[in-house]
Short mmCIF file of C-alpha atoms and ligand atoms in Angstrom, two decimals:
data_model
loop_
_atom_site.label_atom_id
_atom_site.label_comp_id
_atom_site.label_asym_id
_atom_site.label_seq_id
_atom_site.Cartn_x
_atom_site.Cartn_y
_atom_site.Cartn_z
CA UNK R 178 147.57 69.10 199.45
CA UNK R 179 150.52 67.17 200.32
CA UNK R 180 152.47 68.23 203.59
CA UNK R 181 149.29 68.76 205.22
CA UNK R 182 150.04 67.44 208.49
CA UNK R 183 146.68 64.97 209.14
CA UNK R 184 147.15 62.80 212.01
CA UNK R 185 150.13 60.95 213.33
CA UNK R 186 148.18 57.80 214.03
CA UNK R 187 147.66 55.03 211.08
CA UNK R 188 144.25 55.51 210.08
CA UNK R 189 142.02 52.84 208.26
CA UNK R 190 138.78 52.86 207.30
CA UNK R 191 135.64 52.29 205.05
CA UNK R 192 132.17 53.37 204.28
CA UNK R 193 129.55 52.24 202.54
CA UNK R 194 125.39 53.23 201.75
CA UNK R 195 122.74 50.98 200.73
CA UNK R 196 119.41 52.01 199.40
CA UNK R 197 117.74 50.13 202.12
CA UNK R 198 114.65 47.70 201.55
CA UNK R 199 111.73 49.96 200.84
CA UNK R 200 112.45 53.34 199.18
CA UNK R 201 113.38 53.49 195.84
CA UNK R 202 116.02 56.12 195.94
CA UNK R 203 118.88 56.25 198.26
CA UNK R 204 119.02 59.76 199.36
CA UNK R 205 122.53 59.20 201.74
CA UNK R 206 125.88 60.07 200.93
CA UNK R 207 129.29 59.54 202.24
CA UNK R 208 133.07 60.79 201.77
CA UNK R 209 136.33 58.92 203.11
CA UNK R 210 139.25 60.66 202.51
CA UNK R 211 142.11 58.97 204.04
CA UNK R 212 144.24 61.32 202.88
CA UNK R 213 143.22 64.15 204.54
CA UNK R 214 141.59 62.75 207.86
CA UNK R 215 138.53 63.54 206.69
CA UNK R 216 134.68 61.49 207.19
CA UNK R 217 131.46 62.74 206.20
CA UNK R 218 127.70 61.36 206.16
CA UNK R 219 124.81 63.27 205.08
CA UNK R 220 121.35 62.12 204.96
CA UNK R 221 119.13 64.27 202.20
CA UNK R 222 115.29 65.12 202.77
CA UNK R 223 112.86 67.05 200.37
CA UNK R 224 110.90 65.61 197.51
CA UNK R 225 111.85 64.00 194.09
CA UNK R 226 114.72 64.06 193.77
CA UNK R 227 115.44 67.05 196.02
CA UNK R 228 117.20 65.15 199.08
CA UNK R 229 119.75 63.35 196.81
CA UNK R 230 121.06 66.67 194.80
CA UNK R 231 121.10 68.32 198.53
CA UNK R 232 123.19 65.68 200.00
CA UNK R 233 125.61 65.13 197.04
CA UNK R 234 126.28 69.02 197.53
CA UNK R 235 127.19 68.38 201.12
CA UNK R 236 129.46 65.90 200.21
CA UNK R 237 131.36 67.13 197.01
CA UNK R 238 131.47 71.16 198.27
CA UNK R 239 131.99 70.86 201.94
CA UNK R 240 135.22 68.99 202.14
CA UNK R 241 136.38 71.23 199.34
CA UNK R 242 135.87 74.22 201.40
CA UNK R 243 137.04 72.88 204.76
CA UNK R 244 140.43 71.42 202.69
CA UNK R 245 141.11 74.58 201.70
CA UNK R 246 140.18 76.43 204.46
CA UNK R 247 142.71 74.19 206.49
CA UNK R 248 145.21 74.81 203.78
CA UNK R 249 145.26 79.02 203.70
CA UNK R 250 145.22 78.48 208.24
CA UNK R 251 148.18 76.48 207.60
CA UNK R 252 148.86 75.03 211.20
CA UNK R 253 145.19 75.87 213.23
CA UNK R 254 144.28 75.00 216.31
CA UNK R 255 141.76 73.43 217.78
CA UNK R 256 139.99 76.78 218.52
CA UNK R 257 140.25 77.97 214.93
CA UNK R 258 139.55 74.67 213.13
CA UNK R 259 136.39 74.58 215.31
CA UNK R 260 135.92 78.06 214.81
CA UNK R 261 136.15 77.49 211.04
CA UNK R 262 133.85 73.97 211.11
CA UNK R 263 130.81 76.19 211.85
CA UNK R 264 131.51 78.85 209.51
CA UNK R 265 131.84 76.74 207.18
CA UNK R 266 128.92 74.85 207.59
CA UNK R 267 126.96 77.74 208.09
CA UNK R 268 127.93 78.88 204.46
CA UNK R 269 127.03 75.81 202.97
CA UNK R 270 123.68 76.15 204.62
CA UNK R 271 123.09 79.42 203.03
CA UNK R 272 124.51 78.97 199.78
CA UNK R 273 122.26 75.73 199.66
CA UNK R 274 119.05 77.46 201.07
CA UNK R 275 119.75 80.43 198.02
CA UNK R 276 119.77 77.91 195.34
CA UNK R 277 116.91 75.95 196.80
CA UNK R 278 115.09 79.33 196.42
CA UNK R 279 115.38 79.24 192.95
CA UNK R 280 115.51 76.30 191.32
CA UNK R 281 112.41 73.98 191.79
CA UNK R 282 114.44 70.42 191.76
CA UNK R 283 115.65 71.79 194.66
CA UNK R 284 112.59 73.04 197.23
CA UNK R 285 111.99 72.37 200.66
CA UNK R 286 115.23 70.26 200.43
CA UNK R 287 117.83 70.16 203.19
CA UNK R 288 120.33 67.92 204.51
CA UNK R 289 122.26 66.59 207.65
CA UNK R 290 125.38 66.19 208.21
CA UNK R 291 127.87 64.32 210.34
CA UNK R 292 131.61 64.83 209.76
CA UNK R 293 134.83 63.66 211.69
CA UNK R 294 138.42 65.68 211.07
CA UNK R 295 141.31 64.50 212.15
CA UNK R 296 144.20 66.36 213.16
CA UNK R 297 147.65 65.60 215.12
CA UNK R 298 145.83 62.66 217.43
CA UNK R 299 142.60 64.68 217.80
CA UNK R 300 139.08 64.22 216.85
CA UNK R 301 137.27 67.46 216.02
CA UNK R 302 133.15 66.19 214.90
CA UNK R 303 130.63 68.68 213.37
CA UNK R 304 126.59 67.78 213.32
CA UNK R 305 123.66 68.80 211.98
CA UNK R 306 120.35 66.83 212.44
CA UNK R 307 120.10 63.15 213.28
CA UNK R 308 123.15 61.72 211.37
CA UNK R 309 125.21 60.57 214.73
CA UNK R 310 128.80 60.34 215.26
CA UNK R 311 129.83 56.91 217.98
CA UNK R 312 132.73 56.26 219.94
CA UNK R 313 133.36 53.02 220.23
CA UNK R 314 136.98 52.64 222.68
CA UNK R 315 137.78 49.76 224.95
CA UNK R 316 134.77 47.81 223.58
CA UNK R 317 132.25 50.26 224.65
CA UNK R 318 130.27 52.23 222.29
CA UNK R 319 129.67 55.56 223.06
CA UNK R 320 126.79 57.96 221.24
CA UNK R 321 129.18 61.17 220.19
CA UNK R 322 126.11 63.65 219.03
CA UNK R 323 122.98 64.40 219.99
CA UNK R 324 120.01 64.04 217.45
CA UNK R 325 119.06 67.84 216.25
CA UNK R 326 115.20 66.48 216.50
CA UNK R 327 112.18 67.03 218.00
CA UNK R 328 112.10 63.85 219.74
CA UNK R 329 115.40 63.97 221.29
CA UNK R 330 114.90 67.39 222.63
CA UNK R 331 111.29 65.30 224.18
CA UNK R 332 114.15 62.88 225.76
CA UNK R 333 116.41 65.32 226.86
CA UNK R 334 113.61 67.34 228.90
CA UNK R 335 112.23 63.81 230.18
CA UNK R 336 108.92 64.40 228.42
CA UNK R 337 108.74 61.12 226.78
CA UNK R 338 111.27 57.90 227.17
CA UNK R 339 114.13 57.06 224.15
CA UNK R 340 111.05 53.94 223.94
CA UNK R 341 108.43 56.16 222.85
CA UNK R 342 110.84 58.20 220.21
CA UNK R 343 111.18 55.36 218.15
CA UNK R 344 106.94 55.23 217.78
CA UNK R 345 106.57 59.33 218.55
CA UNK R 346 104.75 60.81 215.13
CA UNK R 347 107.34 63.70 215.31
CA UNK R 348 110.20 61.37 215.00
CA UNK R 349 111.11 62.30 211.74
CA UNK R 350 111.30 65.66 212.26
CA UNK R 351 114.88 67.76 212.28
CA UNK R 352 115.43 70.73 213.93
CA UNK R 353 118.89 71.79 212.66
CA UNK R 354 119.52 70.98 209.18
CA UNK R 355 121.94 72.18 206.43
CA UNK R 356 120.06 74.25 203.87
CA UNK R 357 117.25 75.75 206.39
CA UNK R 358 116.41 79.31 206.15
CA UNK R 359 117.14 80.17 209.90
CA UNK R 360 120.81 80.81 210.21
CA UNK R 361 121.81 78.27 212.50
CA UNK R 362 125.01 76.65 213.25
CA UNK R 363 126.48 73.25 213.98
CA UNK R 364 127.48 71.61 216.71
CA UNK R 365 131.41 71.28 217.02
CA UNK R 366 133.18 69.39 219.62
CA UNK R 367 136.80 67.60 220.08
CA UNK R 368 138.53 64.20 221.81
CA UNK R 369 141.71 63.07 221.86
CA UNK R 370 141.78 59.90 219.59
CA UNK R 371 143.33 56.67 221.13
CA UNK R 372 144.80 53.53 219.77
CA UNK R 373 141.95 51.12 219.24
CA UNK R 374 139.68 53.95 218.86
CA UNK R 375 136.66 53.19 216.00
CA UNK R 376 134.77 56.18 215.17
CA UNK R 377 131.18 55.32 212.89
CA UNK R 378 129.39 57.78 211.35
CA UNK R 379 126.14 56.62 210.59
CA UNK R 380 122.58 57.83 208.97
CA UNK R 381 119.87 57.08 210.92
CA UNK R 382 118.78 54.36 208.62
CA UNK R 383 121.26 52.82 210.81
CA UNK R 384 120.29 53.76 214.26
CA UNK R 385 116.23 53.48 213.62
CA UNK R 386 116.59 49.96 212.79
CA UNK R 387 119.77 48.44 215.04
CA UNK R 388 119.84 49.23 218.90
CA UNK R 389 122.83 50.53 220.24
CA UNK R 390 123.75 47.13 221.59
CA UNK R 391 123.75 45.92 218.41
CA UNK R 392 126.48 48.01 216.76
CA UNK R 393 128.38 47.56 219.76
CA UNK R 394 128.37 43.90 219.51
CA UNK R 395 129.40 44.32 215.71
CA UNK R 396 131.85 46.80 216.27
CA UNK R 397 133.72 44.38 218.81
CA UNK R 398 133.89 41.43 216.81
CA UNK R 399 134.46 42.49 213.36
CA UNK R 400 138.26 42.61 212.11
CA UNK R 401 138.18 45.56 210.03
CA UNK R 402 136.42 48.59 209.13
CA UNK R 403 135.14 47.06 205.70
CA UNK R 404 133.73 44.09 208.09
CA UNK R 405 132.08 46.37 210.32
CA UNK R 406 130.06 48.83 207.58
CA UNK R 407 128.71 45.27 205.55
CA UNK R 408 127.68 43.93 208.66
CA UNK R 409 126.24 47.04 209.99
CA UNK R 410 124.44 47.34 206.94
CA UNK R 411 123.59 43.67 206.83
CA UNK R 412 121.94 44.34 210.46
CA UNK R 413 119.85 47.45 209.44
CA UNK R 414 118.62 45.36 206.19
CA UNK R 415 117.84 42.32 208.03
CA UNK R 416 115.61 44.48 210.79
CA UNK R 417 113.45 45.79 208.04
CA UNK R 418 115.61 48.31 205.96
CA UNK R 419 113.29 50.78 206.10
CA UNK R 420 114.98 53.86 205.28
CA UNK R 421 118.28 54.33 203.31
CA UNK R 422 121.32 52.94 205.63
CA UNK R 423 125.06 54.87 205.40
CA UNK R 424 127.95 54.09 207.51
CA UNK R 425 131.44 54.92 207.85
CA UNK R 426 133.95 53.24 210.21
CA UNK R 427 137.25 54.89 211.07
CA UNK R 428 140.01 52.84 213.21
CA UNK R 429 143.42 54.09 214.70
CA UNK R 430 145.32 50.65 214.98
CA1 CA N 762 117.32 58.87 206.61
#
């Protein structure tokens, strides 16, 4: 769609997934599209081969639909384009939830989703589930999202510590997820992107197996975006790679 006005900061950036050290499959996914300002992660869940179909359909359809969405709105806001994020998203959920009705590769399957758009300087980030969005500006990294889980809404209420998460036996569960049968909507929210500003979107592959500190200590000394997502990924591996790791760094020089 050229003439799409994007953003009028220089934008770099890079992503990359690795299957991790222990699961055979690597049910992640991730789109950079430079061209149109537009990061996605999505982390797939449901058995065979169920969580890798449902999070290649989050990443091949949604940007489709939210490019062209964009496209018809010509201009939009920030009202409509987060108006639009959740509708969006919402669809996908539904059309993904009919087909996973009726075709058996793809039961019980769901996926989240993490995606940054940006537009004319802004950041506008839509979640579902425990794929997180960071901030990381003036060397200080900043958790974007909160986790759609049952342990973070445990944190949130100050019924158990962000410690005992990371052991809790209902850690892996997601309470918002793209393809559930509820009809249930992201979450949408917008920033004003500075210079310097890196944005990673992450799995939590990622997160579950490098603390916060960690990434932040990456983030500040590597040079580039391509730097930062192999050493990220490096990190994650070297702790144990227990779960499939995705990230995606985005940098406005
Ligand atoms: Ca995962």
């Amino acid at each position: 769609m050229p003439g799409d006005a994007t953003t009028s900061l220089s934008i770099h950036a890079a992503g990359l997934t690795n299957v991790g050290k222990v699961r055979d499959t690597n049910e992640d996914a991730y789109v950079v599209d430079l061209d149109h300002g537009l990061f996605v992660v999505s982390d797939g869940m449901g058995g065979a081969r169920a969580g890798e179909l449902a999070s290649r359909i989050v990443t091949t359809v949604l940007p489709g639909m939210i490019l062209a969405r964009l496209h018809r709105l010509r201009n939009p806001r920030t009202r409509a384009i987060r108006y639009w994020l959740r509708q969006d998203i919402l669809r996908l959920s539904q059309q993904l939830h009919a087909e996973a009705a009726q075709k058996t590769a793809l039961r019980g399957t769901g996926a989240t989703v993490v995606l940054a758009l940006l537009r004319e300087d802004r950041a506008h980030i839509a979640h579902m589930g425990d794929s997180r969005a960071y901030l990381f500006r003036e060397q200080h990294l900043r958790q974007w999202t909160d986790d759609h889980s049952i342990v973070a809404m445990l944190v949130r209420s100050g019924e158990i510590t962000a410690a005992d998460a990371k052991t809790h036996p209902a850690r892996a569960q997601i309470t918002r997820v793209v393809g559930m049968e509820a009809p249930v909507y992201p979450e949408v929210g917008t920033f004003p992107l500075k210079p310097g500003d890196r944005l990673l979107l992450c799995s939590d592959g990622l997160t579950g197996m490098v603390s916060d500190e960690d990434i932040a200590a990456i983030l500040r000394t590597t040079p580039t975006p391509q730097h930062a997502c192999d050493l990220l990924v490096h990190a994650a591996n070297e702790a144990g790679g227990k779960d499939n790791i995705t990230v995606v760094v985005v940098e406005c020089p």
